[in-house]
Amino acid sequence: MQTTETVVDGVVTAGSETGGTILDSLGGFFGAIQEGVGQYGLKILGGIFALIVGLWIIKMVMKAIMKGFNKSNIDATLKPFLITLVNFLLKFLLFISIAGIVGIPTATFAALLAAVGLAIGGAFNGSLGHMAAGVMLLIFRPFKVGDLIETGGKLGFVKEISVFVTVLETFQNKTEIIPNGAITSGTITNLTTIGNLRVDMPFGIQYGTDIEKAKKIVMNVMKNDDKVMNDPAPRVAVNNLGPNGVELLALPYATCEDYWDVYWDTRQRIVEALGAENYAAPLPQRIVTMKS
């Protein structure tokens, strides 16, 4: 471009090739933007549309799967885990499909996911341990949904076994959410495996009273209690000869649901029945001898 001079009110203004170069650069920049929008704009819009439609389809599919699980005989223990797994896999496939629509190479996308997975794995190392423990619980099945278990000092009915945690409902209607790793690393006591529990209830009578009669009174109470099981049959035994009296032990069996009712209510009926027959509780005694 040639340099020109213009005289305006006696002032000479010079134009150079610099101004033309800037204009050419701006034109090239906006042209590149237009080309990029034309090339990738439709792909991005298509990816957004596919994401919205795909999430809606996954939602419908998950509803159908949950209805199918509810109608089938699939173990209630496996349902939450399978639903979570299927939901994750469907969304993973959806995002891979969207990456292909947008134009991201599959190999690059896989490498990116691997890097992100390693970063997340390092950040949530403990959570991955709980997930592995959840898989172990589902494979070896030390308990299932509905069982009464004791673990980590918590006693309750299993309401849900998810990927990371197990949910218990206690007899006090408390909801205990326990990480799976804490369960597998400790002792698990399943109180439902056999189907019944023995309720050990000690009580005492004074020395010199009729032991057999006391045992019959207690047996009569247990046999007339509709929450005490007949099979296995209840039993009354002499447990100990204490310093103040004879310690007897009532041994009724109950279902897991009726355990505490038998533990409290049947015990009270035994005490009342013995009291009605003039059986007094053994009291501390001391024999004092006088030396002349």
mmCIF file of C-alpha atoms in Angstrom:
data_model
loop_
_atom_site.group_PDB
_atom_site.id
_atom_site.type_symbol
_atom_site.label_atom_id
_atom_site.label_comp_id
_atom_site.label_asym_id
_atom_site.label_seq_id
_atom_site.Cartn_x
_atom_site.Cartn_y
_atom_site.Cartn_z
ATOM 1 C CA MET A 1 0.000 0.000 0.000
ATOM 2 C CA GLN A 2 1.307 3.404 -0.865
ATOM 3 C CA THR A 3 1.728 6.175 1.688
ATOM 4 C CA THR A 4 -0.470 9.253 1.081
ATOM 5 C CA GLU A 5 -0.419 12.723 2.588
ATOM 6 C CA THR A 6 -3.507 14.891 3.105
ATOM 7 C CA VAL A 7 -3.434 18.567 4.090
ATOM 8 C CA VAL A 8 -6.262 19.558 6.423
ATOM 9 C CA ASP A 9 -6.199 23.147 7.799
ATOM 10 C CA GLY A 10 -2.463 23.214 7.215
ATOM 11 C CA VAL A 11 -1.820 19.871 9.033
ATOM 12 C CA VAL A 12 -0.334 16.985 7.108
ATOM 13 C CA THR A 13 -1.904 13.523 7.972
ATOM 14 C CA ALA A 14 0.019 10.419 6.936
ATOM 15 C CA GLY A 15 -1.586 6.970 6.252
ATOM 16 C CA SER A 16 0.517 3.827 6.160
ATOM 17 C CA GLU A 17 0.304 0.179 5.431
ATOM 18 C CA THR A 18 -0.216 -0.509 9.170
ATOM 19 C CA GLY A 19 -3.902 0.397 9.096
ATOM 20 C CA GLY A 20 -4.549 -1.916 6.205
ATOM 21 C CA THR A 21 -2.771 -4.793 7.938
ATOM 22 C CA ILE A 22 -4.957 -4.453 11.070
ATOM 23 C CA LEU A 23 -8.094 -4.462 8.968
ATOM 24 C CA ASP A 24 -6.938 -7.547 7.125
ATOM 25 C CA SER A 25 -6.223 -9.349 10.471
ATOM 26 C CA LEU A 26 -9.638 -8.477 11.888
ATOM 27 C CA GLY A 27 -11.279 -9.688 8.737
ATOM 28 C CA GLY A 28 -9.417 -12.983 8.933
ATOM 29 C CA PHE A 29 -10.333 -13.401 12.635
ATOM 30 C CA PHE A 30 -14.056 -12.883 12.080
ATOM 31 C CA GLY A 31 -13.904 -15.116 9.038
ATOM 32 C CA ALA A 32 -12.377 -17.898 11.149
ATOM 33 C CA ILE A 33 -15.119 -17.457 13.761
ATOM 34 C CA GLN A 34 -17.795 -17.710 11.096
ATOM 35 C CA GLU A 35 -16.153 -20.805 9.670
ATOM 36 C CA GLY A 36 -15.863 -22.375 13.128
ATOM 37 C CA VAL A 37 -19.480 -21.611 13.999
ATOM 38 C CA GLY A 38 -20.577 -22.998 10.692
ATOM 39 C CA GLN A 39 -18.512 -26.150 11.151
ATOM 40 C CA TYR A 40 -19.067 -26.932 14.871
ATOM 41 C CA GLY A 41 -22.214 -24.975 15.743
ATOM 42 C CA LEU A 42 -24.589 -27.592 14.389
ATOM 43 C CA LYS A 43 -22.599 -30.364 16.072
ATOM 44 C CA ILE A 44 -22.777 -28.621 19.456
ATOM 45 C CA LEU A 45 -26.502 -27.991 19.063
ATOM 46 C CA GLY A 46 -26.961 -31.615 18.035
ATOM 47 C CA GLY A 47 -25.011 -32.748 21.105
ATOM 48 C CA ILE A 48 -27.148 -30.624 23.447
ATOM 49 C CA PHE A 49 -30.332 -31.936 21.846
ATOM 50 C CA ALA A 50 -29.055 -35.527 22.094
ATOM 51 C CA LEU A 51 -28.187 -34.978 25.794
ATOM 52 C CA ILE A 52 -31.668 -33.715 26.630
ATOM 53 C CA VAL A 53 -33.427 -36.469 24.703
ATOM 54 C CA GLY A 54 -31.030 -39.124 26.005
ATOM 55 C CA LEU A 55 -31.545 -38.177 29.664
ATOM 56 C CA TRP A 56 -35.304 -38.267 29.139
ATOM 57 C CA ILE A 57 -35.086 -41.712 27.526
ATOM 58 C CA ILE A 58 -32.860 -42.998 30.363
ATOM 59 C CA LYS A 59 -35.389 -41.712 32.892
ATOM 60 C CA MET A 60 -38.193 -43.605 31.141
ATOM 61 C CA VAL A 61 -36.069 -46.747 30.837
ATOM 62 C CA MET A 62 -35.165 -46.642 34.554
ATOM 63 C CA LYS A 63 -38.844 -46.309 35.494
ATOM 64 C CA ALA A 64 -39.650 -49.363 33.373
ATOM 65 C CA ILE A 65 -36.760 -51.316 34.902
ATOM 66 C CA MET A 66 -37.857 -50.451 38.447
ATOM 67 C CA LYS A 67 -41.421 -51.549 37.668
ATOM 68 C CA GLY A 68 -40.069 -54.785 36.240
ATOM 69 C CA PHE A 69 -37.947 -55.371 39.343
ATOM 70 C CA ASN A 70 -40.935 -54.752 41.598
ATOM 71 C CA LYS A 71 -43.005 -57.324 39.706
ATOM 72 C CA SER A 72 -40.204 -59.891 39.492
ATOM 73 C CA ASN A 73 -38.761 -62.189 42.133
ATOM 74 C CA ILE A 74 -35.401 -60.452 42.216
ATOM 75 C CA ASP A 75 -33.967 -60.317 45.721
ATOM 76 C CA ALA A 76 -34.683 -56.983 47.383
ATOM 77 C CA THR A 77 -31.025 -56.865 48.422
ATOM 78 C CA LEU A 78 -29.869 -56.686 44.789
ATOM 79 C CA LYS A 79 -32.442 -54.197 43.497
ATOM 80 C CA PRO A 80 -30.791 -50.921 44.665
ATOM 81 C CA PHE A 81 -27.373 -52.077 43.472
ATOM 82 C CA LEU A 82 -28.614 -53.200 40.036
ATOM 83 C CA ILE A 83 -30.641 -50.010 39.532
ATOM 84 C CA THR A 84 -27.614 -47.857 40.357
ATOM 85 C CA LEU A 85 -25.363 -49.910 38.075
ATOM 86 C CA VAL A 86 -27.760 -49.832 35.092
ATOM 87 C CA ASN A 87 -28.330 -46.084 35.507
ATOM 88 C CA PHE A 88 -24.572 -45.441 35.528
ATOM 89 C CA LEU A 89 -23.939 -47.588 32.444
ATOM 90 C CA LEU A 90 -26.733 -45.952 30.431
ATOM 91 C CA LYS A 91 -25.460 -42.449 31.224
ATOM 92 C CA PHE A 92 -21.898 -43.484 30.412
ATOM 93 C CA LEU A 93 -22.973 -44.746 26.982
ATOM 94 C CA LEU A 94 -24.962 -41.558 26.416
ATOM 95 C CA PHE A 95 -21.956 -39.311 27.071
ATOM 96 C CA ILE A 96 -19.769 -41.385 24.756
ATOM 97 C CA SER A 97 -22.404 -41.050 22.020
ATOM 98 C CA ILE A 98 -22.579 -37.282 22.535
ATOM 99 C CA ALA A 99 -18.795 -37.046 22.301
ATOM 100 C CA GLY A 100 -18.999 -38.768 18.916
ATOM 101 C CA ILE A 101 -21.719 -36.356 17.744
ATOM 102 C CA VAL A 102 -19.709 -33.294 18.777
ATOM 103 C CA GLY A 103 -16.635 -34.675 17.031
ATOM 104 C CA ILE A 104 -14.378 -35.665 19.916
ATOM 105 C CA PRO A 105 -12.301 -38.705 18.904
ATOM 106 C CA THR A 106 -13.226 -41.803 20.854
ATOM 107 C CA ALA A 107 -9.602 -42.536 21.815
ATOM 108 C CA THR A 108 -9.110 -39.018 23.138
ATOM 109 C CA PHE A 109 -12.371 -39.182 25.055
ATOM 110 C CA ALA A 110 -11.406 -42.536 26.569
ATOM 111 C CA ALA A 111 -8.024 -41.178 27.642
ATOM 112 C CA LEU A 112 -9.730 -38.145 29.184
ATOM 113 C CA LEU A 113 -12.148 -40.371 31.095
ATOM 114 C CA ALA A 114 -9.276 -42.516 32.328
ATOM 115 C CA ALA A 115 -7.430 -39.462 33.631
ATOM 116 C CA VAL A 116 -10.556 -38.132 35.304
ATOM 117 C CA GLY A 117 -11.230 -41.578 36.768
ATOM 118 C CA LEU A 118 -7.749 -41.740 38.281
ATOM 119 C CA ALA A 119 -8.134 -38.280 39.774
ATOM 120 C CA ILE A 120 -11.537 -39.106 41.248
ATOM 121 C CA GLY A 121 -10.245 -42.445 42.492
ATOM 122 C CA GLY A 122 -7.416 -40.740 44.352
ATOM 123 C CA ALA A 123 -9.752 -38.163 45.863
ATOM 124 C CA PHE A 124 -12.383 -40.695 46.913
ATOM 125 C CA ASN A 125 -10.165 -43.582 47.928
ATOM 126 C CA GLY A 126 -12.255 -44.266 51.036
ATOM 127 C CA SER A 127 -15.508 -44.178 49.093
ATOM 128 C CA LEU A 128 -14.167 -46.688 46.577
ATOM 129 C CA GLY A 129 -13.303 -48.950 49.500
ATOM 130 C CA HIS A 130 -16.895 -48.724 50.711
ATOM 131 C CA MET A 131 -18.079 -49.558 47.189
ATOM 132 C CA ALA A 132 -15.827 -52.618 47.065
ATOM 133 C CA ALA A 133 -17.173 -53.644 50.478
ATOM 134 C CA GLY A 134 -20.719 -53.245 49.167
ATOM 135 C CA VAL A 135 -19.929 -55.581 46.265
ATOM 136 C CA MET A 136 -18.498 -58.101 48.743
ATOM 137 C CA LEU A 137 -21.678 -57.937 50.835
ATOM 138 C CA LEU A 138 -23.788 -58.610 47.748
ATOM 139 C CA ILE A 139 -21.594 -61.519 46.627
ATOM 140 C CA PHE A 140 -21.141 -63.331 49.949
ATOM 141 C CA ARG A 141 -24.524 -62.226 51.369
ATOM 142 C CA PRO A 142 -23.908 -62.400 55.136
ATOM 143 C CA PHE A 143 -27.303 -60.729 55.438
ATOM 144 C CA LYS A 144 -30.126 -59.509 53.226
ATOM 145 C CA VAL A 145 -32.834 -56.854 53.337
ATOM 146 C CA GLY A 146 -35.210 -57.558 56.227
ATOM 147 C CA ASP A 147 -32.647 -59.362 58.410
ATOM 148 C CA LEU A 148 -32.019 -58.301 61.985
ATOM 149 C CA ILE A 149 -28.288 -57.761 62.382
ATOM 150 C CA GLU A 150 -25.860 -56.314 64.900
ATOM 151 C CA THR A 151 -22.728 -54.624 63.610
ATOM 152 C CA GLY A 152 -20.511 -51.888 64.972
ATOM 153 C CA GLY A 153 -22.606 -51.675 68.129
ATOM 154 C CA LYS A 154 -25.790 -51.033 66.114
ATOM 155 C CA LEU A 155 -28.787 -53.397 66.214
ATOM 156 C CA GLY A 156 -31.537 -53.113 63.641
ATOM 157 C CA PHE A 157 -33.364 -54.450 60.604
ATOM 158 C CA VAL A 158 -31.650 -54.082 57.223
ATOM 159 C CA LYS A 159 -33.687 -51.738 55.040
ATOM 160 C CA GLU A 160 -31.286 -51.196 52.151
ATOM 161 C CA ILE A 161 -27.868 -52.299 50.923
ATOM 162 C CA SER A 162 -26.571 -49.725 48.462
ATOM 163 C CA VAL A 163 -23.223 -49.367 46.736
ATOM 164 C CA PHE A 164 -21.615 -47.356 49.527
ATOM 165 C CA VAL A 165 -23.755 -47.741 52.669
ATOM 166 C CA THR A 166 -26.156 -50.084 54.460
ATOM 167 C CA VAL A 167 -29.286 -48.658 56.079
ATOM 168 C CA LEU A 168 -30.599 -50.111 59.356
ATOM 169 C CA GLU A 169 -33.853 -49.375 61.159
ATOM 170 C CA THR A 170 -33.525 -49.858 64.918
ATOM 171 C CA PHE A 171 -36.182 -50.855 67.451
ATOM 172 C CA GLN A 172 -36.309 -47.173 68.460
ATOM 173 C CA ASN A 173 -37.299 -46.272 64.856
ATOM 174 C CA LYS A 174 -33.915 -44.675 64.264
ATOM 175 C CA THR A 175 -32.343 -44.874 60.824
ATOM 176 C CA GLU A 176 -28.676 -45.860 61.015
ATOM 177 C CA ILE A 177 -26.626 -45.283 57.833
ATOM 178 C CA ILE A 178 -23.421 -47.321 58.117
ATOM 179 C CA PRO A 179 -20.572 -47.270 55.540
ATOM 180 C CA ASN A 180 -20.077 -50.708 54.016
ATOM 181 C CA GLY A 181 -16.359 -50.645 54.785
ATOM 182 C CA ALA A 182 -17.087 -50.332 58.510
ATOM 183 C CA ILE A 183 -19.371 -53.389 58.318
ATOM 184 C CA THR A 184 -16.973 -55.709 56.482
ATOM 185 C CA SER A 185 -14.043 -54.686 58.682
ATOM 186 C CA GLY A 186 -15.891 -55.673 61.877
ATOM 187 C CA THR A 187 -18.077 -58.433 63.256
ATOM 188 C CA ILE A 188 -21.504 -59.071 61.729
ATOM 189 C CA THR A 189 -24.066 -60.876 63.891
ATOM 190 C CA ASN A 190 -27.086 -62.026 61.891
ATOM 191 C CA LEU A 191 -29.931 -62.695 64.325
ATOM 192 C CA THR A 192 -32.364 -63.784 61.603
ATOM 193 C CA THR A 193 -30.439 -66.676 60.049
ATOM 194 C CA ILE A 194 -32.089 -69.361 62.194
ATOM 195 C CA GLY A 195 -35.423 -67.550 62.380
ATOM 196 C CA ASN A 196 -35.846 -67.252 66.143
ATOM 197 C CA LEU A 197 -34.028 -65.927 69.175
ATOM 198 C CA ARG A 198 -33.767 -67.229 72.712
ATOM 199 C CA VAL A 199 -34.630 -64.660 75.363
ATOM 200 C CA ASP A 200 -32.606 -65.361 78.524
ATOM 201 C CA MET A 201 -34.445 -64.020 81.598
ATOM 202 C CA PRO A 202 -32.867 -64.712 84.996
ATOM 203 C CA PHE A 203 -34.894 -64.411 88.201
ATOM 204 C CA GLY A 204 -34.347 -65.508 91.784
ATOM 205 C CA ILE A 205 -36.199 -67.147 94.642
ATOM 206 C CA GLN A 206 -35.241 -67.493 98.251
ATOM 207 C CA TYR A 207 -33.567 -70.546 99.684
ATOM 208 C CA GLY A 208 -36.004 -72.966 101.290
ATOM 209 C CA THR A 209 -38.842 -72.309 98.812
ATOM 210 C CA ASP A 210 -40.263 -74.884 96.400
ATOM 211 C CA ILE A 211 -38.085 -74.767 93.276
ATOM 212 C CA GLU A 212 -40.230 -77.153 91.202
ATOM 213 C CA LYS A 213 -43.367 -75.174 91.932
ATOM 214 C CA ALA A 214 -41.635 -71.954 90.905
ATOM 215 C CA LYS A 215 -40.522 -73.571 87.646
ATOM 216 C CA LYS A 216 -44.087 -74.700 86.902
ATOM 217 C CA ILE A 217 -45.422 -71.198 87.546
ATOM 218 C CA VAL A 218 -42.906 -69.706 85.117
ATOM 219 C CA MET A 219 -43.565 -72.399 82.492
ATOM 220 C CA ASN A 220 -47.302 -71.756 82.731
ATOM 221 C CA VAL A 221 -46.736 -68.060 82.078
ATOM 222 C CA MET A 222 -44.622 -68.760 78.993
ATOM 223 C CA LYS A 223 -47.003 -71.377 77.559
ATOM 224 C CA ASN A 224 -49.921 -68.941 77.815
ATOM 225 C CA ASP A 225 -47.982 -66.140 76.123
ATOM 226 C CA ASP A 226 -48.893 -66.001 72.412
ATOM 227 C CA LYS A 227 -45.562 -64.358 71.551
ATOM 228 C CA VAL A 228 -43.511 -67.185 73.063
ATOM 229 C CA MET A 229 -42.848 -69.889 70.465
ATOM 230 C CA ASN A 230 -43.867 -73.500 71.079
ATOM 231 C CA ASP A 231 -41.114 -74.815 68.810
ATOM 232 C CA PRO A 232 -38.429 -74.584 70.084
ATOM 233 C CA ALA A 233 -40.155 -75.182 73.404
ATOM 234 C CA PRO A 234 -39.458 -72.849 76.347
ATOM 235 C CA ARG A 235 -37.578 -74.112 79.358
ATOM 236 C CA VAL A 236 -36.850 -73.149 82.975
ATOM 237 C CA ALA A 237 -33.543 -74.178 84.552
ATOM 238 C CA VAL A 238 -31.525 -73.566 87.706
ATOM 239 C CA ASN A 239 -28.773 -71.236 86.611
ATOM 240 C CA ASN A 240 -26.855 -70.527 89.786
ATOM 241 C CA LEU A 241 -26.849 -70.898 93.544
ATOM 242 C CA GLY A 242 -26.213 -67.356 94.619
ATOM 243 C CA PRO A 243 -25.191 -66.016 98.004
ATOM 244 C CA ASN A 244 -28.758 -64.854 98.708
ATOM 245 C CA GLY A 245 -30.960 -67.333 96.844
ATOM 246 C CA VAL A 246 -31.498 -69.711 93.947
ATOM 247 C CA GLU A 247 -31.129 -68.109 90.543
ATOM 248 C CA LEU A 248 -33.476 -69.568 87.923
ATOM 249 C CA LEU A 249 -33.386 -68.880 84.201
ATOM 250 C CA ALA A 250 -36.436 -68.681 81.938
ATOM 251 C CA LEU A 251 -35.547 -69.568 78.338
ATOM 252 C CA PRO A 252 -38.386 -68.713 75.949
ATOM 253 C CA TYR A 253 -37.920 -68.420 72.168
ATOM 254 C CA ALA A 254 -39.401 -65.627 70.089
ATOM 255 C CA THR A 255 -39.303 -64.290 66.564
ATOM 256 C CA CYS A 256 -36.981 -61.381 65.836
ATOM 257 C CA GLU A 257 -39.941 -58.992 65.673
ATOM 258 C CA ASP A 258 -41.302 -60.126 69.075
ATOM 259 C CA TYR A 259 -37.970 -60.299 70.879
ATOM 260 C CA TRP A 260 -38.326 -57.131 72.941
ATOM 261 C CA ASP A 261 -42.006 -57.753 73.690
ATOM 262 C CA VAL A 262 -41.081 -61.090 75.232
ATOM 263 C CA TYR A 263 -38.019 -59.629 76.947
ATOM 264 C CA TRP A 264 -40.082 -56.935 78.712
ATOM 265 C CA ASP A 265 -43.712 -58.092 78.912
ATOM 266 C CA THR A 266 -43.177 -61.793 79.588
ATOM 267 C CA ARG A 267 -40.601 -60.970 82.265
ATOM 268 C CA GLN A 268 -43.164 -58.740 83.985
ATOM 269 C CA ARG A 269 -45.790 -61.508 83.886
ATOM 270 C CA ILE A 270 -43.323 -63.944 85.463
ATOM 271 C CA VAL A 271 -42.595 -61.534 88.316
ATOM 272 C CA GLU A 272 -46.309 -60.944 88.897
ATOM 273 C CA ALA A 273 -47.142 -64.676 88.823
ATOM 274 C CA LEU A 274 -44.406 -65.498 91.347
ATOM 275 C CA GLY A 275 -45.529 -62.663 93.582
ATOM 276 C CA ALA A 276 -49.123 -63.932 93.495
ATOM 277 C CA GLU A 277 -47.832 -67.286 94.818
ATOM 278 C CA ASN A 278 -45.930 -65.544 97.644
ATOM 279 C CA TYR A 279 -42.478 -66.015 96.146
ATOM 280 C CA ALA A 280 -40.391 -63.185 97.492
ATOM 281 C CA ALA A 281 -37.273 -61.990 95.760
ATOM 282 C CA PRO A 282 -34.042 -63.047 97.470
ATOM 283 C CA LEU A 283 -32.574 -60.283 99.576
ATOM 284 C CA PRO A 284 -29.035 -59.904 100.885
ATOM 285 C CA GLN A 285 -28.680 -61.865 104.114
ATOM 286 C CA ARG A 286 -26.077 -61.811 106.795
ATOM 287 C CA ILE A 287 -25.778 -64.273 109.678
ATOM 288 C CA VAL A 288 -24.497 -62.700 112.847
ATOM 289 C CA THR A 289 -23.315 -64.959 115.705
ATOM 290 C CA MET A 290 -22.819 -63.710 119.223
ATOM 291 C CA LYS A 291 -19.922 -65.042 121.226
ATOM 292 C CA SER A 292 -20.324 -65.157 124.966
#
